[in-house]
Tab-separated table of C-alpha atoms and ligand atoms in Angstrom:
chain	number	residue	atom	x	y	z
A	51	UNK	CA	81.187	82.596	62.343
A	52	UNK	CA	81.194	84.421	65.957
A	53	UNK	CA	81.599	87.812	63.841
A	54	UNK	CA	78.639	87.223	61.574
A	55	UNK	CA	76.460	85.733	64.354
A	56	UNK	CA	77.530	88.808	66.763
A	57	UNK	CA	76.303	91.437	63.789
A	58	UNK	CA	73.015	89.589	63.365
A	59	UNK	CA	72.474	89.683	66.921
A	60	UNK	CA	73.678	93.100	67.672
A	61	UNK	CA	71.435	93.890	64.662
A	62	UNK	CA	68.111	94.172	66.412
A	63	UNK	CA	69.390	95.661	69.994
A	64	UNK	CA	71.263	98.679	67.636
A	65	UNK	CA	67.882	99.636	66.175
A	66	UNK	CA	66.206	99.429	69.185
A	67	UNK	CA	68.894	102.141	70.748
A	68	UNK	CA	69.099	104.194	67.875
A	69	UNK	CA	64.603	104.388	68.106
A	70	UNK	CA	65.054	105.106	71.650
A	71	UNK	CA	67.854	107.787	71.376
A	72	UNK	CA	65.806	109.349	68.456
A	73	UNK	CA	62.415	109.263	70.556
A	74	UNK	CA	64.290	110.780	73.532
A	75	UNK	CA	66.182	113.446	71.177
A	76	UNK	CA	62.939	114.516	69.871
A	77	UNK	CA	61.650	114.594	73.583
A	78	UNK	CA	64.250	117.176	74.514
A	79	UNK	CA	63.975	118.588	71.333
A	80	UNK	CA	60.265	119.550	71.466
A	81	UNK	CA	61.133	120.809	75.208
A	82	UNK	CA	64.149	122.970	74.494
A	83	UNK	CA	62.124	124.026	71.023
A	84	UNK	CA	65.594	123.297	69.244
A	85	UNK	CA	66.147	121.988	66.217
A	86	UNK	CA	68.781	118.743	66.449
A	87	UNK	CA	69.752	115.553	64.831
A	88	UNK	CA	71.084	112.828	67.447
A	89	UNK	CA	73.672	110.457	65.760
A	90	UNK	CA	75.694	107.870	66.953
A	91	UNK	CA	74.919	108.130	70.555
A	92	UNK	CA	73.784	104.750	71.384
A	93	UNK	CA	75.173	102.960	67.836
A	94	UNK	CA	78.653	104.244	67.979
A	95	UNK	CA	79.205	103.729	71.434
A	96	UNK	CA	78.069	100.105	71.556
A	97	UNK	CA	80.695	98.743	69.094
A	98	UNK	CA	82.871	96.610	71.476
A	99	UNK	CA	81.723	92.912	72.590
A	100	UNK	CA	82.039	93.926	76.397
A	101	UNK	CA	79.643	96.905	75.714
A	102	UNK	CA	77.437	95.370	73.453
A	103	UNK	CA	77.071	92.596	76.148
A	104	UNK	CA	76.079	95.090	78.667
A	105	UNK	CA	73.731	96.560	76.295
A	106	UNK	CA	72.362	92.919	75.369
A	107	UNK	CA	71.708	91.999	79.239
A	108	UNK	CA	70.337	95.865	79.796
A	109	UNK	CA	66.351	96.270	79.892
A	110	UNK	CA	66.826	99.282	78.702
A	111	UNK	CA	70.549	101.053	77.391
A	112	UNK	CA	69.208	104.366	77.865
A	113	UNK	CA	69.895	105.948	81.572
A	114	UNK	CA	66.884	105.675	83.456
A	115	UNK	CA	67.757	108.278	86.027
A	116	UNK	CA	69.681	106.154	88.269
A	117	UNK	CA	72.959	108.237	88.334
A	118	UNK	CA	72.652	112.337	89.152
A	119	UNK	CA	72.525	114.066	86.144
A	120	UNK	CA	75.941	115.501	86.537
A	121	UNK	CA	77.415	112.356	88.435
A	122	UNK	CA	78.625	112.411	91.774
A	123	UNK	CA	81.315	115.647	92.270
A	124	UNK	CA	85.026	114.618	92.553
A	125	UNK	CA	84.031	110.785	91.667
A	126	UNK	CA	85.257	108.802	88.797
A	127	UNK	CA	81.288	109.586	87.485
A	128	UNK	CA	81.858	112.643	87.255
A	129	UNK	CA	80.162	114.638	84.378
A	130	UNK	CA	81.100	117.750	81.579
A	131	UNK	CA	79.156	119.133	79.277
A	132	UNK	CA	81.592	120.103	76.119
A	133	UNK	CA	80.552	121.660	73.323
A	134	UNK	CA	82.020	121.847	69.873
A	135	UNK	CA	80.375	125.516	68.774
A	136	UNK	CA	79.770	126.948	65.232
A	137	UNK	CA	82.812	127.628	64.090
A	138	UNK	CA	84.548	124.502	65.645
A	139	UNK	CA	82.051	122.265	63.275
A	140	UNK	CA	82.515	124.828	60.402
A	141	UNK	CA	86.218	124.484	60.279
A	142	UNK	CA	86.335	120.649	60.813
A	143	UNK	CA	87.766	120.263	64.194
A	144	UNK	CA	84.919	118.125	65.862
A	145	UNK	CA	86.829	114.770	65.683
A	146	UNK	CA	90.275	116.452	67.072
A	147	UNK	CA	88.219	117.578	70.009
A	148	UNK	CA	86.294	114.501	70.529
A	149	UNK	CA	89.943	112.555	70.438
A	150	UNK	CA	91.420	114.649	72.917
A	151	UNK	CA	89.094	113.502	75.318
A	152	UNK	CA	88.866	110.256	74.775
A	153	UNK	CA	92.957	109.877	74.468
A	154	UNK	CA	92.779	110.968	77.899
A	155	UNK	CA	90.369	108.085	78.831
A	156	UNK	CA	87.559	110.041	79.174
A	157	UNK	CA	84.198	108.509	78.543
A	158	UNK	CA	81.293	109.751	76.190
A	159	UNK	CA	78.020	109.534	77.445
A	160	UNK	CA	76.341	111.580	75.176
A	161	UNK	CA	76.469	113.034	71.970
A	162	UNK	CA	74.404	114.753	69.412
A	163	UNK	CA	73.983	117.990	66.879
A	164	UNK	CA	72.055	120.579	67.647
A	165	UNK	CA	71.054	124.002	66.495
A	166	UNK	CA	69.485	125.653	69.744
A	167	UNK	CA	66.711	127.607	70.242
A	168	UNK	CA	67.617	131.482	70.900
A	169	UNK	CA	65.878	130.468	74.523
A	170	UNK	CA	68.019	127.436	74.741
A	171	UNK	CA	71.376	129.766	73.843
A	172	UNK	CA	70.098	132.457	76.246
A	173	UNK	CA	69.749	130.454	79.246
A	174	UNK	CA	73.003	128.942	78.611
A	175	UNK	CA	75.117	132.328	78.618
A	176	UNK	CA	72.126	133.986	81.444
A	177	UNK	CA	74.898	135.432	83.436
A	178	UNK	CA	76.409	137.092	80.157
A	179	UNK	CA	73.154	138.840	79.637
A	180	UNK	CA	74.229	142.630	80.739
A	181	UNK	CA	77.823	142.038	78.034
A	182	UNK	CA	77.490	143.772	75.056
A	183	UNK	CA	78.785	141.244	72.910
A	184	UNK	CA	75.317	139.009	74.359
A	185	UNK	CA	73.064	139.269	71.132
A	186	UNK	CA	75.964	138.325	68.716
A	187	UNK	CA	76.921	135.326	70.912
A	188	UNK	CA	73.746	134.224	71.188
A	189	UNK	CA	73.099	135.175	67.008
A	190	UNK	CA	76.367	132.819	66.263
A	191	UNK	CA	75.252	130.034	68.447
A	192	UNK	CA	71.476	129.725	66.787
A	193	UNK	CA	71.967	131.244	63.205
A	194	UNK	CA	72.032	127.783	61.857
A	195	UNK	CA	74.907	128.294	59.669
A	196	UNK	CA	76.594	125.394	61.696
A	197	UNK	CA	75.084	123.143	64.550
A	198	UNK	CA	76.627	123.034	68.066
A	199	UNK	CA	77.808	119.629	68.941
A	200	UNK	CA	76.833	118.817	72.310
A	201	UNK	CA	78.624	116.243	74.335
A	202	UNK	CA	78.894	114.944	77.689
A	203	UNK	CA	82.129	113.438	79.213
A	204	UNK	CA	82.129	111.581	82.477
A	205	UNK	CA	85.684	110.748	84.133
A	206	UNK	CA	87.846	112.140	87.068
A	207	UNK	CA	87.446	115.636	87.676
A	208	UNK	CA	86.600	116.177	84.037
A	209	UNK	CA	84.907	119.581	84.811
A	210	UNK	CA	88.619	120.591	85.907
A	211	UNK	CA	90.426	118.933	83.426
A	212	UNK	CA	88.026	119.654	80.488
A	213	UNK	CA	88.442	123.602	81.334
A	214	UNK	CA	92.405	122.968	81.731
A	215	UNK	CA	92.517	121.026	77.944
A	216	UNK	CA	90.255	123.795	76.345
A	217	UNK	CA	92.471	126.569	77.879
A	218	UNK	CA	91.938	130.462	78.652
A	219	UNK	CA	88.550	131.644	76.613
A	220	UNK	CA	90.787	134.467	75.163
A	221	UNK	CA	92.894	132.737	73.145
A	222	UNK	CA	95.755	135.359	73.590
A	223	UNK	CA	96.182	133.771	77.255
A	224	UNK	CA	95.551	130.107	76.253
A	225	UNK	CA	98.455	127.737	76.488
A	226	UNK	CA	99.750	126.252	73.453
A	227	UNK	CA	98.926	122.684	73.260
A	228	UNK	CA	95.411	123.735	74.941
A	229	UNK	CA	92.798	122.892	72.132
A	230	UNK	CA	91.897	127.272	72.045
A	231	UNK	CA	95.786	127.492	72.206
A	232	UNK	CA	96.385	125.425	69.126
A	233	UNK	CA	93.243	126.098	67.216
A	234	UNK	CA	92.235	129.497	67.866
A	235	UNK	CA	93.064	133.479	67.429
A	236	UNK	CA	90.137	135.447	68.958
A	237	UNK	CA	87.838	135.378	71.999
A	238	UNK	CA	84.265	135.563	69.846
A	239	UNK	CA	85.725	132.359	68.006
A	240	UNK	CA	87.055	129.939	70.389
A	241	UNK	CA	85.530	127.162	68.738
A	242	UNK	CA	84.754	125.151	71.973
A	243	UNK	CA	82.598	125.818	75.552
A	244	UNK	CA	82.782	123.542	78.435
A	245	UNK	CA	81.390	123.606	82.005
A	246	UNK	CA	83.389	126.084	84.805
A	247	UNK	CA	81.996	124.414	87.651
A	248	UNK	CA	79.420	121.416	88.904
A	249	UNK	CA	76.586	123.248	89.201
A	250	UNK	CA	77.195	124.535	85.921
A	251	UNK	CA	77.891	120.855	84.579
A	252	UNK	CA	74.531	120.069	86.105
A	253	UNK	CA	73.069	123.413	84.663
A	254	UNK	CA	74.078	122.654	81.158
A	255	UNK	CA	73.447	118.726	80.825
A	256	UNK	CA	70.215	119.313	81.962
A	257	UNK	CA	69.568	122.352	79.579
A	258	UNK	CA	71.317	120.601	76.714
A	259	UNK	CA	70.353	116.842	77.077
A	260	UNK	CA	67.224	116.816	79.263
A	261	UNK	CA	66.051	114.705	81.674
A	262	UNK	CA	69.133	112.200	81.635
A	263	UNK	CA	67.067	110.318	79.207
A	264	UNK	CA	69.948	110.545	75.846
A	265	UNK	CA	72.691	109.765	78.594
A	266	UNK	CA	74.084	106.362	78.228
A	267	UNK	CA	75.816	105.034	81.109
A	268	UNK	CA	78.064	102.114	80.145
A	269	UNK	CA	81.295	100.242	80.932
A	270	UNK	CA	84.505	100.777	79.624
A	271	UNK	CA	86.641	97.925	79.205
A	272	UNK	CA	89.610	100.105	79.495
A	273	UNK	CA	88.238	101.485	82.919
A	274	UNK	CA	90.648	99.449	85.479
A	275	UNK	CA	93.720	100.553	83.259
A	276	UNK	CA	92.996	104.326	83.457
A	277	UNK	CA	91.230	104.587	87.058
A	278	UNK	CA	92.911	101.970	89.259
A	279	UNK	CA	95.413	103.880	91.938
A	280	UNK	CA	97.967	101.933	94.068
B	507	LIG	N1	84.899	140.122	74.833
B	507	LIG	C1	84.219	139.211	74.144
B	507	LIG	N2	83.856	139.455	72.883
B	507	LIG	C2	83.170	138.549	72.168
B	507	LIG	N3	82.787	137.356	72.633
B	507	LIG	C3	83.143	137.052	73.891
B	507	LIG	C4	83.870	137.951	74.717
B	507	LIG	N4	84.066	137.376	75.923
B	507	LIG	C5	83.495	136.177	75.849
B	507	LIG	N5	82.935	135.967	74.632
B	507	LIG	C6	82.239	134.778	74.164
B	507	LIG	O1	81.371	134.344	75.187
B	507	LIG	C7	81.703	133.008	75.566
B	507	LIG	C8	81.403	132.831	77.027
B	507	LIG	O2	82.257	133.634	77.770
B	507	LIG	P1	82.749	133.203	79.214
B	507	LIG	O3	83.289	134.422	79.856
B	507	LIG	O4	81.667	132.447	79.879
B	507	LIG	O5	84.005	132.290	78.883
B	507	LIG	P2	84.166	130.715	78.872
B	507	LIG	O6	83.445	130.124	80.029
B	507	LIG	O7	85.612	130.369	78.714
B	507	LIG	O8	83.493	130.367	77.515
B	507	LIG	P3	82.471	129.213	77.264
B	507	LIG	O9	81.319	129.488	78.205
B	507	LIG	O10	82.096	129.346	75.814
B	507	LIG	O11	83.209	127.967	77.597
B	507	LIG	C9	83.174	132.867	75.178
B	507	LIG	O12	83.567	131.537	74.981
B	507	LIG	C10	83.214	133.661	73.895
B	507	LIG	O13	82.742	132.876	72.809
């Protein structure tokens, strides 16, 4: 009885996110000129009661620019921008990457597929510009052959830790257990990019998601259990 009456009420609210995630997508779509599909941003994440609650009693789900793009430095809001690239999607490894974040509490706040723009790729790797191995890079990461799926994580010093759980970007000096240390052989195929630094974080979320507008900033039940010190 509660399950069937929380489905047809969480019915009406899920569209309404999933509209507004699309009409922002296609916002930051037309402005990057890429070509993406956002999925399961707002639906998937609003599956528990406690989030769907917050959802229910929220005006509006979608971030409304109250919370810096990147979060605050250092805080528990702080923010990542991960990437899953080309060949990471091609070979299947998107959900083994999403889990090792989210084993290690992390939070998703955004999520969605995108094949970039060359501009979009460009600007994202500007300070590789002069390296010759520039064109290909930015050829891999805009061919099409595969979408990039973008992501944002928000946590404690995720920016740190997400670099640490990637590992080295040649995968010759990349730990083992480190996702480029399990999963990978050469440097032009690591499979997986995430921020070096906050003002890269707050480089790349805005490049990659906007204006804030496809963030969603919600409340994990799970929050006290991960973040509470003694
Ligand atoms: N020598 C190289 N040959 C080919 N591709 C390279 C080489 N060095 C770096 N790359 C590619 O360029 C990307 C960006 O290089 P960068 O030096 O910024 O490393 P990174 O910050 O670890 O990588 P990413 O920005 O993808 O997280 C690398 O992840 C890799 O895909």
């Amino acid at each position: 009885m509660f399950a069937r009456s929380f489905v047809r009420a969480a019915r009406p609210a899920a569209a309404s996110m999933k509209a507004r995630a699309f009409s922002t997508g296609a916002r930051a779509s037309a402005a990057a000129g890429s070509r993406m599909a956002t999925f399961a941003t707002a639906g998937a994440i609003a599956t528990g009661a406690a989030t769907f609650a917050y959802y229910q009693n929220s005006q509006s789900p979608i971030q409304a620019g109250s919370k810096p793009i990147a979060g605050v430095k250092g805080s528990f809001s702080e923010r990542t921008f991960i990437a899953v690239k080309p060949d990471g999607v091609q070979r299947g490894l998107v959900a083994k990457i999403i889990s090792r974040f989210e084993e290690r509490g992390y939070k998703l706040v955004g999520l969605k597929a995108v094949v970039p723009s060359k501009e979009l790729a460009e600007e994202h790797y500007a300070d590789l510009k002069s390296k010759p191995f520039f064109g290909g890079l930015v050829d891999y990461m805009t061919n099409g052959k595969a979408p990039v799926v973008a992501m944002v994580w928000e946590g404690k010093d995720v920016i740190r830790q997400g670099r640490v759980m990637i590992g080295a970007t040649n995968p010759l000096d990349a730990a083992p257990g480190t996702i480029r240390g399990q999963y990978t052989q050469v440097v032009g195929r690591n499979i997986v990019h995430g921020s070096d630094s906050f003002e890269s974080a707050e480089k790349e979320i805005g490049l990659w998601f906007g204006k804030a507008g496809e963030l969603i900033d919600w409340t994990s039940a799970n929050e006290q259990w991960i973040l509470s010190d003694n």
